[in-house]
C-alpha cells in the first residue's frame, strides 16, 4: 500500500526493534525526519480519535470497559486519555501477549524497561520497550493489563472470523482474547458493554493453518 502511494519501503530485521534502530541510522545518515510510530503526542492524539468514534456510536455511560491491544502503547494511550476524560467510569484494559508484555513490565517497574526478547507470533505488538509518552499516559489512565497466550489469541482469531468473516492478524485479535480471559477471571463483573478494538489485518496466509490448529 505504501509503494502504491509512491513511497519507498525499506525492510530490515525480524522485529519492530530492528526496523526502528535501522530507521534511526537512516535518519542520521541521510538527514531525514523521523516520525515515531507510537511515542509522539500527535500520533497518540490521532489514535485517540478511535475513542471519539466509539463514544459517538454508543453513549459512554453504557460502556463498561474498552479492551485495547498494546504494542508500544500509542493506541491505548490515545484511547484512554480521550475516553476517561469524558467518562471516568469506563475501564481501560490493555491486552498484551505473555511473551511481549512490555507495558506490564513498565508499570511494574515504574518506568519503561527494555525486554531482552519478545515473541514474534503477534508481530504487530512485538515491541521490546514502550514509549515515554505512552507510559506516562497509561500510568494515569489505564486500569489494568491482561496477558494472553498464543492459543487464546488463535481462538480469538477464529471467534472474530466466525462472527464477522474478517481475518485479523494475531495482534488484531488480542482485545477479544483479553475480554474472554477477563470475564473468566471476573465472572459477572461486567458493568456494561465491553468494547474490543480490532487493529490489524496483516495476516500471513501461510500462518492460517497454524492458527486453525492452535484454535
PDB file of C-alpha atoms in Angstrom:
ATOM      1  CA  UNK A   1       0.000   0.000   0.000  1.00  0.00           C
ATOM      2  CA  UNK A   2       2.867   2.391   0.799  1.00  0.00           C
ATOM      3  CA  UNK A   3       4.501   1.640  -2.536  1.00  0.00           C
ATOM      4  CA  UNK A   4       1.162   2.243  -4.215  1.00  0.00           C
ATOM      5  CA  UNK A   5       1.226   5.822  -2.945  1.00  0.00           C
ATOM      6  CA  UNK A   6       4.757   6.301  -4.271  1.00  0.00           C
ATOM      7  CA  UNK A   7       6.594   5.732  -1.011  1.00  0.00           C
ATOM      8  CA  UNK A   8       9.938   3.983  -0.679  1.00  0.00           C
ATOM      9  CA  UNK A   9       9.821   0.896   1.522  1.00  0.00           C
ATOM     10  CA  UNK A  10      12.860  -0.394   3.404  1.00  0.00           C
ATOM     11  CA  UNK A  11      12.504  -3.786   5.089  1.00  0.00           C
ATOM     12  CA  UNK A  12      15.056  -4.511   7.780  1.00  0.00           C
ATOM     13  CA  UNK A  13      15.356  -7.126  10.520  1.00  0.00           C
ATOM     14  CA  UNK A  14      12.809  -9.501  12.017  1.00  0.00           C
ATOM     15  CA  UNK A  15      11.058  -7.231  14.519  1.00  0.00           C
ATOM     16  CA  UNK A  16       9.964  -3.673  15.157  1.00  0.00           C
ATOM     17  CA  UNK A  17      13.064  -3.063  17.293  1.00  0.00           C
ATOM     18  CA  UNK A  18      15.358  -3.996  14.392  1.00  0.00           C
ATOM     19  CA  UNK A  19      13.491  -1.750  11.986  1.00  0.00           C
ATOM     20  CA  UNK A  20      13.407   1.123  14.491  1.00  0.00           C
ATOM     21  CA  UNK A  21      17.161   1.042  15.028  1.00  0.00           C
ATOM     22  CA  UNK A  22      17.791   0.954  11.275  1.00  0.00           C
ATOM     23  CA  UNK A  23      15.395   3.862  10.714  1.00  0.00           C
ATOM     24  CA  UNK A  24      17.338   5.992  13.190  1.00  0.00           C
ATOM     25  CA  UNK A  25      20.554   5.180  11.327  1.00  0.00           C
ATOM     26  CA  UNK A  26      18.977   6.249   8.031  1.00  0.00           C
ATOM     27  CA  UNK A  27      17.729   9.426   9.684  1.00  0.00           C
ATOM     28  CA  UNK A  28      21.239  10.327  10.818  1.00  0.00           C
ATOM     29  CA  UNK A  29      22.991   9.387   7.589  1.00  0.00           C
ATOM     30  CA  UNK A  30      20.509  10.986   5.196  1.00  0.00           C
ATOM     31  CA  UNK A  31      19.299  13.934   7.269  1.00  0.00           C
ATOM     32  CA  UNK A  32      15.725  12.638   7.314  1.00  0.00           C
ATOM     33  CA  UNK A  33      12.879  13.421   9.683  1.00  0.00           C
ATOM     34  CA  UNK A  34      11.877  10.534  11.936  1.00  0.00           C
ATOM     35  CA  UNK A  35       8.175  10.198  12.745  1.00  0.00           C
ATOM     36  CA  UNK A  36       7.737   7.879  15.692  1.00  0.00           C
ATOM     37  CA  UNK A  37       5.023   5.252  15.158  1.00  0.00           C
ATOM     38  CA  UNK A  38       3.678   5.477  18.719  1.00  0.00           C
ATOM     39  CA  UNK A  39       5.682   7.663  21.121  1.00  0.00           C
ATOM     40  CA  UNK A  40       4.641  11.020  19.703  1.00  0.00           C
ATOM     41  CA  UNK A  41       1.920  13.332  21.113  1.00  0.00           C
ATOM     42  CA  UNK A  42       0.375  13.956  17.685  1.00  0.00           C
ATOM     43  CA  UNK A  43       0.308  10.250  16.829  1.00  0.00           C
ATOM     44  CA  UNK A  44      -1.238   9.477  20.218  1.00  0.00           C
ATOM     45  CA  UNK A  45      -3.872  12.182  19.710  1.00  0.00           C
ATOM     46  CA  UNK A  46      -4.685  10.786  16.273  1.00  0.00           C
ATOM     47  CA  UNK A  47      -5.204   7.321  17.683  1.00  0.00           C
ATOM     48  CA  UNK A  48      -7.395   8.841  20.382  1.00  0.00           C
ATOM     49  CA  UNK A  49      -9.975   9.675  17.721  1.00  0.00           C
ATOM     50  CA  UNK A  50     -10.900   5.982  17.827  1.00  0.00           C
ATOM     51  CA  UNK A  51     -12.343   6.629  21.284  1.00  0.00           C
ATOM     52  CA  UNK A  52     -14.233   9.596  19.877  1.00  0.00           C
ATOM     53  CA  UNK A  53     -15.833   7.319  17.269  1.00  0.00           C
ATOM     54  CA  UNK A  54     -16.737   4.730  19.916  1.00  0.00           C
ATOM     55  CA  UNK A  55     -18.395   7.310  22.156  1.00  0.00           C
ATOM     56  CA  UNK A  56     -20.292   8.770  19.221  1.00  0.00           C
ATOM     57  CA  UNK A  57     -21.642   5.354  18.249  1.00  0.00           C
ATOM     58  CA  UNK A  58     -22.615   4.374  21.768  1.00  0.00           C
ATOM     59  CA  UNK A  59     -23.226   6.581  24.764  1.00  0.00           C
ATOM     60  CA  UNK A  60     -20.232   6.454  27.034  1.00  0.00           C
ATOM     61  CA  UNK A  61     -22.268   5.733  30.134  1.00  0.00           C
ATOM     62  CA  UNK A  62     -23.348   2.441  28.551  1.00  0.00           C
ATOM     63  CA  UNK A  63     -19.779   1.210  28.144  1.00  0.00           C
ATOM     64  CA  UNK A  64     -18.237  -0.798  30.943  1.00  0.00           C
ATOM     65  CA  UNK A  65     -14.739  -1.277  29.547  1.00  0.00           C
ATOM     66  CA  UNK A  66     -12.661  -0.836  26.410  1.00  0.00           C
ATOM     67  CA  UNK A  67     -10.055  -3.525  25.668  1.00  0.00           C
ATOM     68  CA  UNK A  68      -7.082  -2.356  23.633  1.00  0.00           C
ATOM     69  CA  UNK A  69      -4.099  -4.305  22.237  1.00  0.00           C
ATOM     70  CA  UNK A  70      -0.748  -2.899  23.338  1.00  0.00           C
ATOM     71  CA  UNK A  71       2.481  -2.759  21.381  1.00  0.00           C
ATOM     72  CA  UNK A  72       4.336   0.474  22.017  1.00  0.00           C
ATOM     73  CA  UNK A  73       1.312   1.934  23.761  1.00  0.00           C
ATOM     74  CA  UNK A  74       0.242   4.739  21.441  1.00  0.00           C
ATOM     75  CA  UNK A  75      -3.164   3.260  20.690  1.00  0.00           C
ATOM     76  CA  UNK A  76      -4.138   2.646  24.304  1.00  0.00           C
ATOM     77  CA  UNK A  77      -2.701   5.996  25.410  1.00  0.00           C
ATOM     78  CA  UNK A  78      -4.844   7.918  22.939  1.00  0.00           C
ATOM     79  CA  UNK A  79      -7.999   5.923  23.605  1.00  0.00           C
ATOM     80  CA  UNK A  80      -7.545   6.020  27.378  1.00  0.00           C
ATOM     81  CA  UNK A  81      -6.832   9.753  27.536  1.00  0.00           C
ATOM     82  CA  UNK A  82      -9.913  10.658  25.498  1.00  0.00           C
ATOM     83  CA  UNK A  83     -12.400   8.162  26.930  1.00  0.00           C
ATOM     84  CA  UNK A  84     -11.545   8.648  30.595  1.00  0.00           C
ATOM     85  CA  UNK A  85     -11.559  12.454  30.258  1.00  0.00           C
ATOM     86  CA  UNK A  86     -15.227  12.310  29.269  1.00  0.00           C
ATOM     87  CA  UNK A  87     -16.360   9.176  31.121  1.00  0.00           C
ATOM     88  CA  UNK A  88     -14.031   8.398  34.062  1.00  0.00           C
ATOM     89  CA  UNK A  89     -16.068   5.310  34.982  1.00  0.00           C
ATOM     90  CA  UNK A  90     -15.099   3.483  31.764  1.00  0.00           C
ATOM     91  CA  UNK A  91     -12.417   0.906  32.498  1.00  0.00           C
ATOM     92  CA  UNK A  92      -9.488   0.833  30.098  1.00  0.00           C
ATOM     93  CA  UNK A  93      -7.919  -2.614  29.869  1.00  0.00           C
ATOM     94  CA  UNK A  94      -4.753  -3.233  27.901  1.00  0.00           C
ATOM     95  CA  UNK A  95      -4.036  -6.645  26.380  1.00  0.00           C
ATOM     96  CA  UNK A  96      -0.548  -7.983  25.668  1.00  0.00           C
ATOM     97  CA  UNK A  97       0.922 -11.353  24.663  1.00  0.00           C
ATOM     98  CA  UNK A  98       2.549 -13.126  27.599  1.00  0.00           C
ATOM     99  CA  UNK A  99       5.833 -13.143  25.673  1.00  0.00           C
ATOM    100  CA  UNK A 100       5.771  -9.424  24.777  1.00  0.00           C
ATOM    101  CA  UNK A 101       4.324  -7.763  27.875  1.00  0.00           C
ATOM    102  CA  UNK A 102       6.430  -4.592  27.761  1.00  0.00           C
ATOM    103  CA  UNK A 103       3.711  -2.314  29.180  1.00  0.00           C
ATOM    104  CA  UNK A 104       3.039  -4.626  32.107  1.00  0.00           C
ATOM    105  CA  UNK A 105       6.775  -4.728  32.839  1.00  0.00           C
ATOM    106  CA  UNK A 106       6.997  -0.927  32.662  1.00  0.00           C
ATOM    107  CA  UNK A 107       4.087  -0.375  35.037  1.00  0.00           C
ATOM    108  CA  UNK A 108       5.559  -2.882  37.485  1.00  0.00           C
ATOM    109  CA  UNK A 109       8.957  -1.160  37.380  1.00  0.00           C
ATOM    110  CA  UNK A 110       7.568   2.370  37.434  1.00  0.00           C
ATOM    111  CA  UNK A 111       9.402   3.257  34.204  1.00  0.00           C
ATOM    112  CA  UNK A 112       9.794   1.930  30.651  1.00  0.00           C
ATOM    113  CA  UNK A 113      12.064  -1.111  30.659  1.00  0.00           C
ATOM    114  CA  UNK A 114      13.566  -2.977  27.723  1.00  0.00           C
ATOM    115  CA  UNK A 115      12.724  -6.656  27.412  1.00  0.00           C
ATOM    116  CA  UNK A 116      15.599  -8.881  26.333  1.00  0.00           C
ATOM    117  CA  UNK A 117      13.421 -10.603  23.750  1.00  0.00           C
ATOM    118  CA  UNK A 118       9.816 -10.725  22.618  1.00  0.00           C
ATOM    119  CA  UNK A 119       7.734 -13.389  20.893  1.00  0.00           C
ATOM    120  CA  UNK A 120       7.000 -12.718  17.245  1.00  0.00           C
ATOM    121  CA  UNK A 121       3.706 -14.578  16.774  1.00  0.00           C
ATOM    122  CA  UNK A 122       1.758 -11.364  17.429  1.00  0.00           C
ATOM    123  CA  UNK A 123       4.330  -9.376  15.470  1.00  0.00           C
ATOM    124  CA  UNK A 124       2.197  -6.236  15.338  1.00  0.00           C
ATOM    125  CA  UNK A 125       2.721  -5.736  19.077  1.00  0.00           C
ATOM    126  CA  UNK A 126       6.207  -7.255  19.422  1.00  0.00           C
ATOM    127  CA  UNK A 127       7.783  -4.150  20.950  1.00  0.00           C
ATOM    128  CA  UNK A 128      10.582  -4.528  23.489  1.00  0.00           C
ATOM    129  CA  UNK A 129      10.081  -1.167  25.197  1.00  0.00           C
ATOM    130  CA  UNK A 130       7.090   1.146  25.462  1.00  0.00           C
ATOM    131  CA  UNK A 131       7.480   4.860  24.886  1.00  0.00           C
ATOM    132  CA  UNK A 132       7.979   7.618  27.460  1.00  0.00           C
ATOM    133  CA  UNK A 133       4.811   9.494  26.482  1.00  0.00           C
ATOM    134  CA  UNK A 134       2.714   6.358  26.237  1.00  0.00           C
ATOM    135  CA  UNK A 135       3.955   5.110  29.613  1.00  0.00           C
ATOM    136  CA  UNK A 136       3.089   8.375  31.360  1.00  0.00           C
ATOM    137  CA  UNK A 137      -0.450   8.434  29.971  1.00  0.00           C
ATOM    138  CA  UNK A 138      -1.037   4.735  30.630  1.00  0.00           C
ATOM    139  CA  UNK A 139       0.081   5.076  34.238  1.00  0.00           C
ATOM    140  CA  UNK A 140      -2.597   7.727  34.723  1.00  0.00           C
ATOM    141  CA  UNK A 141      -5.444   6.391  32.578  1.00  0.00           C
ATOM    142  CA  UNK A 142      -5.175   2.597  32.141  1.00  0.00           C
ATOM    143  CA  UNK A 143      -6.866   0.486  34.813  1.00  0.00           C
ATOM    144  CA  UNK A 144      -5.247  -2.890  34.231  1.00  0.00           C
ATOM    145  CA  UNK A 145      -3.262  -5.095  31.867  1.00  0.00           C
ATOM    146  CA  UNK A 146      -4.336  -8.598  30.803  1.00  0.00           C
ATOM    147  CA  UNK A 147      -1.909 -11.009  29.156  1.00  0.00           C
ATOM    148  CA  UNK A 148      -2.928 -13.826  26.822  1.00  0.00           C
ATOM    149  CA  UNK A 149      -1.066 -16.744  25.269  1.00  0.00           C
ATOM    150  CA  UNK A 150      -0.838 -17.908  21.665  1.00  0.00           C
ATOM    151  CA  UNK A 151      -3.668 -20.436  21.954  1.00  0.00           C
ATOM    152  CA  UNK A 152      -6.032 -17.785  23.339  1.00  0.00           C
ATOM    153  CA  UNK A 153      -5.058 -15.428  20.535  1.00  0.00           C
ATOM    154  CA  UNK A 154      -5.704 -18.076  17.880  1.00  0.00           C
ATOM    155  CA  UNK A 155      -9.092 -18.866  19.402  1.00  0.00           C
ATOM    156  CA  UNK A 156      -9.943 -15.168  19.258  1.00  0.00           C
ATOM    157  CA  UNK A 157      -8.979 -15.010  15.572  1.00  0.00           C
ATOM    158  CA  UNK A 158     -11.432 -17.854  14.968  1.00  0.00           C
ATOM    159  CA  UNK A 159     -14.138 -16.131  17.037  1.00  0.00           C
ATOM    160  CA  UNK A 160     -13.760 -12.921  15.054  1.00  0.00           C
ATOM    161  CA  UNK A 161     -13.852 -14.764  11.734  1.00  0.00           C
ATOM    162  CA  UNK A 162     -16.968 -16.735  12.652  1.00  0.00           C
ATOM    163  CA  UNK A 163     -18.787 -13.598  13.836  1.00  0.00           C
ATOM    164  CA  UNK A 164     -17.671 -11.095  11.185  1.00  0.00           C
ATOM    165  CA  UNK A 165     -15.977 -13.056   8.372  1.00  0.00           C
ATOM    166  CA  UNK A 166     -12.949 -10.832   8.951  1.00  0.00           C
ATOM    167  CA  UNK A 167      -9.450 -12.311   9.172  1.00  0.00           C
ATOM    168  CA  UNK A 168      -7.383 -10.300  11.644  1.00  0.00           C
ATOM    169  CA  UNK A 169      -3.718 -10.747  12.433  1.00  0.00           C
ATOM    170  CA  UNK A 170      -2.736 -12.042  15.892  1.00  0.00           C
ATOM    171  CA  UNK A 171      -2.132  -8.535  17.240  1.00  0.00           C
ATOM    172  CA  UNK A 172      -5.559  -7.518  15.989  1.00  0.00           C
ATOM    173  CA  UNK A 173      -7.284 -10.286  17.919  1.00  0.00           C
ATOM    174  CA  UNK A 174      -5.707  -9.570  21.301  1.00  0.00           C
ATOM    175  CA  UNK A 175      -8.619  -7.491  22.588  1.00  0.00           C
ATOM    176  CA  UNK A 176     -11.139 -10.311  22.093  1.00  0.00           C
ATOM    177  CA  UNK A 177      -8.773 -12.776  23.736  1.00  0.00           C
ATOM    178  CA  UNK A 178      -8.386 -10.309  26.588  1.00  0.00           C
ATOM    179  CA  UNK A 179     -12.141  -9.957  27.070  1.00  0.00           C
ATOM    180  CA  UNK A 180     -12.540 -13.722  27.274  1.00  0.00           C
ATOM    181  CA  UNK A 181      -9.737 -14.053  29.835  1.00  0.00           C
ATOM    182  CA  UNK A 182     -11.008 -11.062  31.858  1.00  0.00           C
ATOM    183  CA  UNK A 183     -14.548 -12.434  32.000  1.00  0.00           C
ATOM    184  CA  UNK A 184     -13.277 -15.853  33.048  1.00  0.00           C
ATOM    185  CA  UNK A 185     -11.364 -14.232  35.907  1.00  0.00           C
ATOM    186  CA  UNK A 186     -14.186 -11.834  36.802  1.00  0.00           C
ATOM    187  CA  UNK A 187     -17.477 -13.714  36.237  1.00  0.00           C
ATOM    188  CA  UNK A 188     -20.485 -11.444  36.318  1.00  0.00           C
ATOM    189  CA  UNK A 189     -18.328  -8.359  36.808  1.00  0.00           C
ATOM    190  CA  UNK A 190     -19.054  -6.621  33.510  1.00  0.00           C
ATOM    191  CA  UNK A 191     -20.519  -3.189  34.414  1.00  0.00           C
ATOM    192  CA  UNK A 192     -21.768  -2.530  30.878  1.00  0.00           C
ATOM    193  CA  UNK A 193     -20.906  -3.155  27.248  1.00  0.00           C
ATOM    194  CA  UNK A 194     -17.394  -4.438  26.600  1.00  0.00           C
ATOM    195  CA  UNK A 195     -15.672  -2.936  23.557  1.00  0.00           C
ATOM    196  CA  UNK A 196     -12.847  -4.684  21.700  1.00  0.00           C
ATOM    197  CA  UNK A 197     -10.527  -2.880  19.300  1.00  0.00           C
ATOM    198  CA  UNK A 198      -9.626  -4.952  16.223  1.00  0.00           C
ATOM    199  CA  UNK A 199      -6.383  -3.437  14.913  1.00  0.00           C
ATOM    200  CA  UNK A 200      -4.550  -5.199  12.145  1.00  0.00           C
ATOM    201  CA  UNK A 201      -5.328  -7.319   9.096  1.00  0.00           C
ATOM    202  CA  UNK A 202      -1.769  -8.129   8.030  1.00  0.00           C
ATOM    203  CA  UNK A 203      -2.312 -11.864   8.240  1.00  0.00           C
ATOM    204  CA  UNK A 204       0.301 -14.003   6.535  1.00  0.00           C
ATOM    205  CA  UNK A 205      -1.614 -16.621   4.551  1.00  0.00           C
ATOM    206  CA  UNK A 206       0.757 -19.451   5.462  1.00  0.00           C
ATOM    207  CA  UNK A 207       0.071 -18.772   9.132  1.00  0.00           C
ATOM    208  CA  UNK A 208      -3.629 -19.624   8.847  1.00  0.00           C
ATOM    209  CA  UNK A 209      -3.023 -23.376   9.160  1.00  0.00           C
ATOM    210  CA  UNK A 210      -1.067 -22.831  12.379  1.00  0.00           C
ATOM    211  CA  UNK A 211      -3.817 -20.580  13.729  1.00  0.00           C
ATOM    212  CA  UNK A 212      -6.507 -23.138  12.914  1.00  0.00           C
ATOM    213  CA  UNK A 213      -4.575 -25.925  14.607  1.00  0.00           C
ATOM    214  CA  UNK A 214      -3.937 -23.911  17.774  1.00  0.00           C
ATOM    215  CA  UNK A 215      -7.512 -22.592  17.933  1.00  0.00           C
TER     216      UNK A 215
END
